[in-house]
Coordinates of C-alpha atoms and ligand atoms in Angstrom, one line a residue:
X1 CA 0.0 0.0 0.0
X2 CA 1.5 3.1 -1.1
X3 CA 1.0 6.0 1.7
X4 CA -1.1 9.0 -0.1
X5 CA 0.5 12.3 -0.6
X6 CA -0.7 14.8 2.6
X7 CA -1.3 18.1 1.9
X8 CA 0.5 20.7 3.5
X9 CA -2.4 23.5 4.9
X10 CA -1.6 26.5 7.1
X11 CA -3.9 28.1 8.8
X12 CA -2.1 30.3 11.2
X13 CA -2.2 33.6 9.1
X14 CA -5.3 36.0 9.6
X15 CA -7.7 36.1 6.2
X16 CA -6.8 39.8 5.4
X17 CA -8.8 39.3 2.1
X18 CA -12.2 39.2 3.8
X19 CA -13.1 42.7 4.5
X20 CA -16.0 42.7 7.2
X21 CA -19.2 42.8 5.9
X22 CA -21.6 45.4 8.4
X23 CA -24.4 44.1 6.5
X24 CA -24.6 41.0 8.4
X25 CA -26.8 41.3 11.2
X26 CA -25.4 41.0 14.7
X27 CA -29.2 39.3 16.0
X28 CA -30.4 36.7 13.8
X29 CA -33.7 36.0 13.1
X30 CA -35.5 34.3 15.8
X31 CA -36.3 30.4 16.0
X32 CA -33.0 29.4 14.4
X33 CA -30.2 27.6 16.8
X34 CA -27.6 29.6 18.3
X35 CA -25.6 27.1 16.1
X36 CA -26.9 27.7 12.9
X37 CA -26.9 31.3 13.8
X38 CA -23.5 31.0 14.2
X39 CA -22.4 28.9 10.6
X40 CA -25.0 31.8 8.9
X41 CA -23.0 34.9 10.0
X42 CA -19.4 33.4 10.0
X43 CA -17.6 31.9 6.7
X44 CA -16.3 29.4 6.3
X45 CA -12.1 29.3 6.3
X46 CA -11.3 29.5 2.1
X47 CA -9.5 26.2 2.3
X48 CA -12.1 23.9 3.7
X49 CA -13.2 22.4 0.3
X50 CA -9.6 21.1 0.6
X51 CA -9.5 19.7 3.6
X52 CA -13.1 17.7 3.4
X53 CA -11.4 15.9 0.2
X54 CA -8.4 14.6 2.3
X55 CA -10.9 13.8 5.0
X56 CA -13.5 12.3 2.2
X57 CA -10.1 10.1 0.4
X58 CA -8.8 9.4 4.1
X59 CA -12.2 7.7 5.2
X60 CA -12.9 6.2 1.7
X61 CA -9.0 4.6 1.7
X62 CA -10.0 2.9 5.2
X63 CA -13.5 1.7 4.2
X64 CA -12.2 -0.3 1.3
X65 CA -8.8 -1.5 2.1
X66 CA -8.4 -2.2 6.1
X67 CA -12.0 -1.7 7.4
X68 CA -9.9 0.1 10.8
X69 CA -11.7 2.0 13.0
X70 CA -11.6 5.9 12.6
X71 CA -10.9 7.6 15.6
X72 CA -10.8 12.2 15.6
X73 CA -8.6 13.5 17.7
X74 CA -8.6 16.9 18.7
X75 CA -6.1 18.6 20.2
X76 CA -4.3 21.9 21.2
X77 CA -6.1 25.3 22.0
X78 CA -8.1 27.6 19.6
X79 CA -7.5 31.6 18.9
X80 CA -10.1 34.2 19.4
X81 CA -8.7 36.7 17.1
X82 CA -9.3 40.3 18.6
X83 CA -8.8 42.4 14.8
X84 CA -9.9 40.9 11.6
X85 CA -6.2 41.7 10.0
X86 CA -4.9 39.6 13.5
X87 CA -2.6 41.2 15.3
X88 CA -3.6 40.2 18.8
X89 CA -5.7 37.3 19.7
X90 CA -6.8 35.0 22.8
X91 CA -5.4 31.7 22.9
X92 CA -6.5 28.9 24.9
X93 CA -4.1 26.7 27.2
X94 CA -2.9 23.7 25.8
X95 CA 0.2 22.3 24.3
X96 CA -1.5 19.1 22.8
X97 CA 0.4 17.0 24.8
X98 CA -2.7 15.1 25.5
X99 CA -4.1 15.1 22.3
X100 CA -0.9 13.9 20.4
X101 CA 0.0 11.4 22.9
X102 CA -3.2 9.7 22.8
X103 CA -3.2 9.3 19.4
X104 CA -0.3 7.4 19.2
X105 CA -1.9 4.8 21.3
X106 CA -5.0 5.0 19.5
X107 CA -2.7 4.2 16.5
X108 CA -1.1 1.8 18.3
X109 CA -4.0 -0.1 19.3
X110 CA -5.1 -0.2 15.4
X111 CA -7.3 2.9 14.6
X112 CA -6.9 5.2 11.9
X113 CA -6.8 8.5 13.2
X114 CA -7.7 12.0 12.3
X115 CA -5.8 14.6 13.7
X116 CA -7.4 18.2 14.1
X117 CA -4.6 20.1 16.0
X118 CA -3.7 23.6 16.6
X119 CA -1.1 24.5 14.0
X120 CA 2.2 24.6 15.4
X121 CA 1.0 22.6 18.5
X122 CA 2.9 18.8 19.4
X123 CA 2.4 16.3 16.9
X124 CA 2.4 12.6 17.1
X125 CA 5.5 11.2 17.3
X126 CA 7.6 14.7 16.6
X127 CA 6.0 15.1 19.8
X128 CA 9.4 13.6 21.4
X129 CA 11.9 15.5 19.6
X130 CA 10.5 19.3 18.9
X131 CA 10.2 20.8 22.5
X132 CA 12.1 18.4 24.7
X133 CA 15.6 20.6 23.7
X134 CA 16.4 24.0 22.8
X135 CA 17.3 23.0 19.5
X136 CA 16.7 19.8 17.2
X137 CA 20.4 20.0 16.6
X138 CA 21.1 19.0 19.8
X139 CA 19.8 15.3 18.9
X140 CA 22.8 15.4 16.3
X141 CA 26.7 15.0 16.5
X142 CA 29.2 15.2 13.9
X143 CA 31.2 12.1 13.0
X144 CA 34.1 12.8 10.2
X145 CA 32.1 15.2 8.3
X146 CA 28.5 13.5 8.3
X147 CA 25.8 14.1 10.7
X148 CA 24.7 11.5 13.4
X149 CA 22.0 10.9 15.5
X150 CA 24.1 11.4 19.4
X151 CA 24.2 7.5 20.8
X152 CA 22.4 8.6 24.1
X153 CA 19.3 8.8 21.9
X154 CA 19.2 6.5 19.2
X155 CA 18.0 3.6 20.6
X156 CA 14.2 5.0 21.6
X157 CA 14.4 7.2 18.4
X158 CA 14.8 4.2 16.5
X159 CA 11.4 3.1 18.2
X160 CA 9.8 6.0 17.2
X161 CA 11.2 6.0 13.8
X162 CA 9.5 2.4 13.3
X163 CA 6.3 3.7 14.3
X164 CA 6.1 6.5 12.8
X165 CA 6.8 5.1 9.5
X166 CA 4.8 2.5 9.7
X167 CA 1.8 5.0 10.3
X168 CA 2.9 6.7 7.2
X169 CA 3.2 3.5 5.3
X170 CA -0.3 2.2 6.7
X171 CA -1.9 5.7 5.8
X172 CA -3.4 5.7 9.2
X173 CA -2.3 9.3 10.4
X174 CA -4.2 12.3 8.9
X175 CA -2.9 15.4 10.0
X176 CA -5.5 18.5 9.6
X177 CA -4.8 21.8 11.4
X178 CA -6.8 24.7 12.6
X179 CA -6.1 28.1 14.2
X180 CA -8.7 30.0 14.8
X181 CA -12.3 29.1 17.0
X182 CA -14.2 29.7 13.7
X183 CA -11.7 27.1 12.2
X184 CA -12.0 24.6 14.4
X185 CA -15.8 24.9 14.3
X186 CA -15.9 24.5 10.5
X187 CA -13.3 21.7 10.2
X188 CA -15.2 19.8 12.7
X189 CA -18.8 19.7 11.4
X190 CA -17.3 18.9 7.7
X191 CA -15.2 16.0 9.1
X192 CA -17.9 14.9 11.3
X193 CA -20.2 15.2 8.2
X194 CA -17.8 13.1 6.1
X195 CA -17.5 10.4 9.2
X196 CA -21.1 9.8 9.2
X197 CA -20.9 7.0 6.8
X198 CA -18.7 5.3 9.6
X199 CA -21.3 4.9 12.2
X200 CA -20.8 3.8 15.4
X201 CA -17.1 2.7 14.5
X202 CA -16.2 6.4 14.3
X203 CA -14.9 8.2 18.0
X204 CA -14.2 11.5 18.6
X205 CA -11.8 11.9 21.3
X206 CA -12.3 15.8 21.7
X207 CA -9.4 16.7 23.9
X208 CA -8.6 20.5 22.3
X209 CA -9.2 23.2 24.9
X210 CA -12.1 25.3 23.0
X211 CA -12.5 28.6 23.6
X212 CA -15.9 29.1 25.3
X213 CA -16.3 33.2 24.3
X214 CA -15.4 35.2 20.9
X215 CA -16.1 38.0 19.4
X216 CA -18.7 37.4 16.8
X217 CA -17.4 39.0 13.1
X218 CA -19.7 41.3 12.9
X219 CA -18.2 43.3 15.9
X220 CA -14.7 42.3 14.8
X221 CA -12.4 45.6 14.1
X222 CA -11.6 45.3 10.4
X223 CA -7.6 47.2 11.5
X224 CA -5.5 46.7 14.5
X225 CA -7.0 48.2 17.6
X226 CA -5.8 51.6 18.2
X227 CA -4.5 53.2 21.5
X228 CA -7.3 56.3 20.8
X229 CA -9.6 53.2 21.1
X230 CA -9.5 53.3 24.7
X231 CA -11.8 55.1 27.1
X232 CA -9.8 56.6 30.1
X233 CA -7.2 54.4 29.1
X234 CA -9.0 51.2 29.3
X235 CA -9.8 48.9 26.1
X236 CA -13.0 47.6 26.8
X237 CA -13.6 43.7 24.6
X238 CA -16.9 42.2 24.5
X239 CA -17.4 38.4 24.2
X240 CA -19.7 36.6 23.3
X241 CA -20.3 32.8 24.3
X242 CA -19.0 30.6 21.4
X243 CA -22.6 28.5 21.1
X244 CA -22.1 24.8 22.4
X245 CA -21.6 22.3 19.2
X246 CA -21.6 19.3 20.9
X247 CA -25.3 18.7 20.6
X248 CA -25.1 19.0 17.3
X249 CA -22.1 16.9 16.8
X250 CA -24.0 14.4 18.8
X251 CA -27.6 14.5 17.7
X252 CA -26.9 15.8 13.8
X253 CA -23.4 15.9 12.4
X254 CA -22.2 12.4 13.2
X255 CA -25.2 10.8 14.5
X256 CA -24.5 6.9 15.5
X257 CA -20.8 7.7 16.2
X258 CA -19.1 7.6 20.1
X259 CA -18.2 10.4 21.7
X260 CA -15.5 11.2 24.5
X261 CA -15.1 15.0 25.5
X262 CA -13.2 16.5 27.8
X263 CA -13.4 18.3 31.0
X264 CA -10.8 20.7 32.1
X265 CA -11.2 22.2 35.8
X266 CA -9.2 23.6 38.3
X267 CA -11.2 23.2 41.5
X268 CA -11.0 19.4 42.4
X269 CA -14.3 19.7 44.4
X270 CA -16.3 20.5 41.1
X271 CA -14.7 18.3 38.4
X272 CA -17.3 15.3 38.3
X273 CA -20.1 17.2 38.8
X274 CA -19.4 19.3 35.6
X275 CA -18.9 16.6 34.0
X276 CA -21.7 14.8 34.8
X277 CA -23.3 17.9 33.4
X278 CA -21.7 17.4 30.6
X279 CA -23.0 14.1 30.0
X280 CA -26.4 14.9 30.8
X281 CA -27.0 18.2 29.0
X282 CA -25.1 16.4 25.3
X283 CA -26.5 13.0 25.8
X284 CA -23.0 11.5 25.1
X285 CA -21.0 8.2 26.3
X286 CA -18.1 9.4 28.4
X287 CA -16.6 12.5 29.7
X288 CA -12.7 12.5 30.7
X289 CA -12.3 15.1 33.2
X290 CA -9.0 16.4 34.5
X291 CA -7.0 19.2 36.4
X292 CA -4.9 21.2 35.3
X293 CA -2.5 21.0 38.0
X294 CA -2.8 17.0 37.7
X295 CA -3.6 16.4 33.9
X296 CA -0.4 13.9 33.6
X297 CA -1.0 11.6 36.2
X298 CA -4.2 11.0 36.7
X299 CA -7.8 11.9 35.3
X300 CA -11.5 10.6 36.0
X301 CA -13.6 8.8 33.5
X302 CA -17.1 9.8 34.0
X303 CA -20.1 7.6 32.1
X304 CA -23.7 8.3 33.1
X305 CA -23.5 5.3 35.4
X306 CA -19.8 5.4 36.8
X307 CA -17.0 7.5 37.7
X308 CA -13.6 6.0 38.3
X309 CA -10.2 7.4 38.3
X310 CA -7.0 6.3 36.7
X311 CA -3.8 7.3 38.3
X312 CA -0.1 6.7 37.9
X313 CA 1.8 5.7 41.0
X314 CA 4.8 7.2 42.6
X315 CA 6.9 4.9 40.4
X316 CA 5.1 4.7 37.0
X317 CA 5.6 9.3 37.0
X318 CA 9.2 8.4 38.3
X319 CA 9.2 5.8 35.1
X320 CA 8.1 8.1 32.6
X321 CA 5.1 6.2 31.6
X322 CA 2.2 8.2 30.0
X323 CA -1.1 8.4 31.6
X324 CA -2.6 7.8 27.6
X325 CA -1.0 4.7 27.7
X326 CA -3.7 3.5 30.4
X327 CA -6.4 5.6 29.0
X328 CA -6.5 4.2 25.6
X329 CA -7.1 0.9 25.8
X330 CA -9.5 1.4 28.3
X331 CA -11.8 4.3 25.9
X332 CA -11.0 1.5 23.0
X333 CA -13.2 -1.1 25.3
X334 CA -16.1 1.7 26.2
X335 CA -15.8 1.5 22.3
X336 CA -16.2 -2.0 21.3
X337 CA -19.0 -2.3 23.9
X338 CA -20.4 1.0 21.9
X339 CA -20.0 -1.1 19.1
X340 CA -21.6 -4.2 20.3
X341 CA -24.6 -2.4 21.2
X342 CA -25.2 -0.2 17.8
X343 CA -24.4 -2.4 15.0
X344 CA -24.1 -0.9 12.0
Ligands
9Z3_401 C1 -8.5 18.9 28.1 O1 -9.0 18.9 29.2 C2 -7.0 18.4 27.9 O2 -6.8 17.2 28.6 C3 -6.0 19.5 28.2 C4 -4.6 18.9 27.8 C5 -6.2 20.7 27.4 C6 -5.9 19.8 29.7 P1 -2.2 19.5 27.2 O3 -2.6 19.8 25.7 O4 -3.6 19.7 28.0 O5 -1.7 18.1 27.4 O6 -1.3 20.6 27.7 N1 -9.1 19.4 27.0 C7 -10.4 19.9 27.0 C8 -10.4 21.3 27.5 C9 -11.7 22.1 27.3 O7 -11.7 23.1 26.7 N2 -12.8 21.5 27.7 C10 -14.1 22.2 27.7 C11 -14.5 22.4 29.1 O8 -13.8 22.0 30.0 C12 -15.1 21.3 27.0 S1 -14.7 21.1 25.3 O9 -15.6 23.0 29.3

């Protein structure tokens, strides 16, 4: 199997060729969804047409040659740009550690995976190499006149190496990024869309921190905010709250499919109950929640009748294993179960 050609998207530069359009009505009409409110007044990012091909040859490739499951991974933090020529913008926490991590072992375990990630945020199997030193040079020595990889690494890079080209070779790793809010939101209901066909064998693993407020386009400053902006020296931004697409993803977009979100807190005494909130108001299978202060070693899995926690001991942090590593396989069971019970 020959591995298809990716292509390369970027998405991290601001659209300066969409001038703001006044015409477009802050308040919709009433009795449409906040949701489709939001997809009437907001374009869609110019290269999307792109993208749902890959996505459409990606799912089509699996269907007819390995039959794998399809897992979507997101992962890293969205923008909220402030200016419509972006100069300044919000950003969300996250460094996609989780989200590229997990999708290793996803791969590992046999799923083809779909990977909507904040441009510029950790990858899959890079992941090890592109923020763990100053410099990617500093994996290399020189050795008369030709570049080596230094000794004291080769022997896990080698691991790496095989796996990572045997995701390339399997075509099982499709990478698909996003910057903005209005980005992600687009790229996820047209890979959703596309992953309908998949039916219950299709999980999203929605780990990408989300921004929960923007500013809506039709209030965006076309230029870069201005000093004389201020009033007594204060810039005053209102947000507005980015509506919440999981009941759509759920009930419409990818109807059939599983569904694991995540829930990112900071207060220990509130994590379940939000996401048992979460469960309830989406309708969905299972909520991961974690702390911030914790996220590496352990996390709770929350399903409308359970909550249990997985944690790494004292010696499993001291031995570097990953907290994904346990995860995994045990969201890949809630899976097949999912499975079992909603044959296609
Ligand atoms: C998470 O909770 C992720 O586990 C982290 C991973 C962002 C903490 P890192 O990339 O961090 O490894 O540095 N993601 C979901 C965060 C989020 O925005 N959740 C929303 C919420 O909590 C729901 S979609 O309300």
């Amino acid at each position: 199997m020959s591995p298809i050609h990716q292509v390369q998207f970027h998405t991290s530069f601001p659209d300066t060729s969409a001038a703001i359009d006044r015409r477009i009505p802050e308040f919709a009409p009433a009795h449409i969804s906040d949701e489709d409110k939001y997809f009437r007044n907001h374009e869609p990012p110019a290269y999307l047409p792109e993208i749902e091909k890959e996505i459409e040859q990606f799912i089509q490739f699996h269907k007819e040659n390995t039959n794998r499951r399809i897992v979507l991974v997101t992962s890293g933090g969205t923008t909220v740009p402030l200016e419509n020529n972006t100069v300044r913008f919000i950003d969300n926490f996250s460094a996609g550690t989780r989200g590229a991590t997990s999708a290793e072992y996803f791969l590992e375990n046999g799923y083809a995976v779909i990977f909507l990630h904040r441009e510029y945020s950790l990858l899959p199997y890079s992941r090890h190499y592109s923020h763990s030193t100053n410099c990617f040079l500093d994996f290399m020595t020189e050795n008369n006149g030709k570049i080596e990889i230094n000794s004291k690494y080769t022997e896990e890079m080698l691991l790496v190496l095989r796996k990572y080209n045997q995701a390339q070779a399997n075509n099982t790793l499709l990478l698909i990024p996003f910057t903005t809010v209005n980005q992600y939101l687009y790229t996820l209901k047209s890979a959703a869309e596309k992953m309908h066909v998949l039916g219950s064998t299709a999980l999203f693993y929605l780990a990408a921190a989300v921004s929960d407020f923007f500013i809506p386009k039709s209030r965006l400053s076309e230029h870069k905010i201005q000093s004389s902006a201020t009033v007594d020296g204060q810039l005053q931004i209102n947000l507005s709250q980015v509506p919440k697409f999981l009941s759509r993803l759920v009930d419409n977009w990818a109807q059939g499919a599983m569904f694991v979100s995540f829930k990112l807190e900071t207060d220990s005494n509130i994590l379940i109950q939000k996401a048992t909130t979460a469960l309830e108001r989406y309708h969905h299978q299972l909520v991961i929640g974690n702390l911030l202060q914790t996220r590496k070693n352990e996390v709770v899995f929350v399903t409308p009748n359970d909550s249990h926690w997985i944690k790494l001991t004292e010696d499993e942090i001291k031995d570097h294993i990953e907290i994904e590593s346990r995860m995994i396989p045990e969201v890949i069971k809630h899976h097949s179960e999912w499975i079992t019970q909603h044959p296609n």
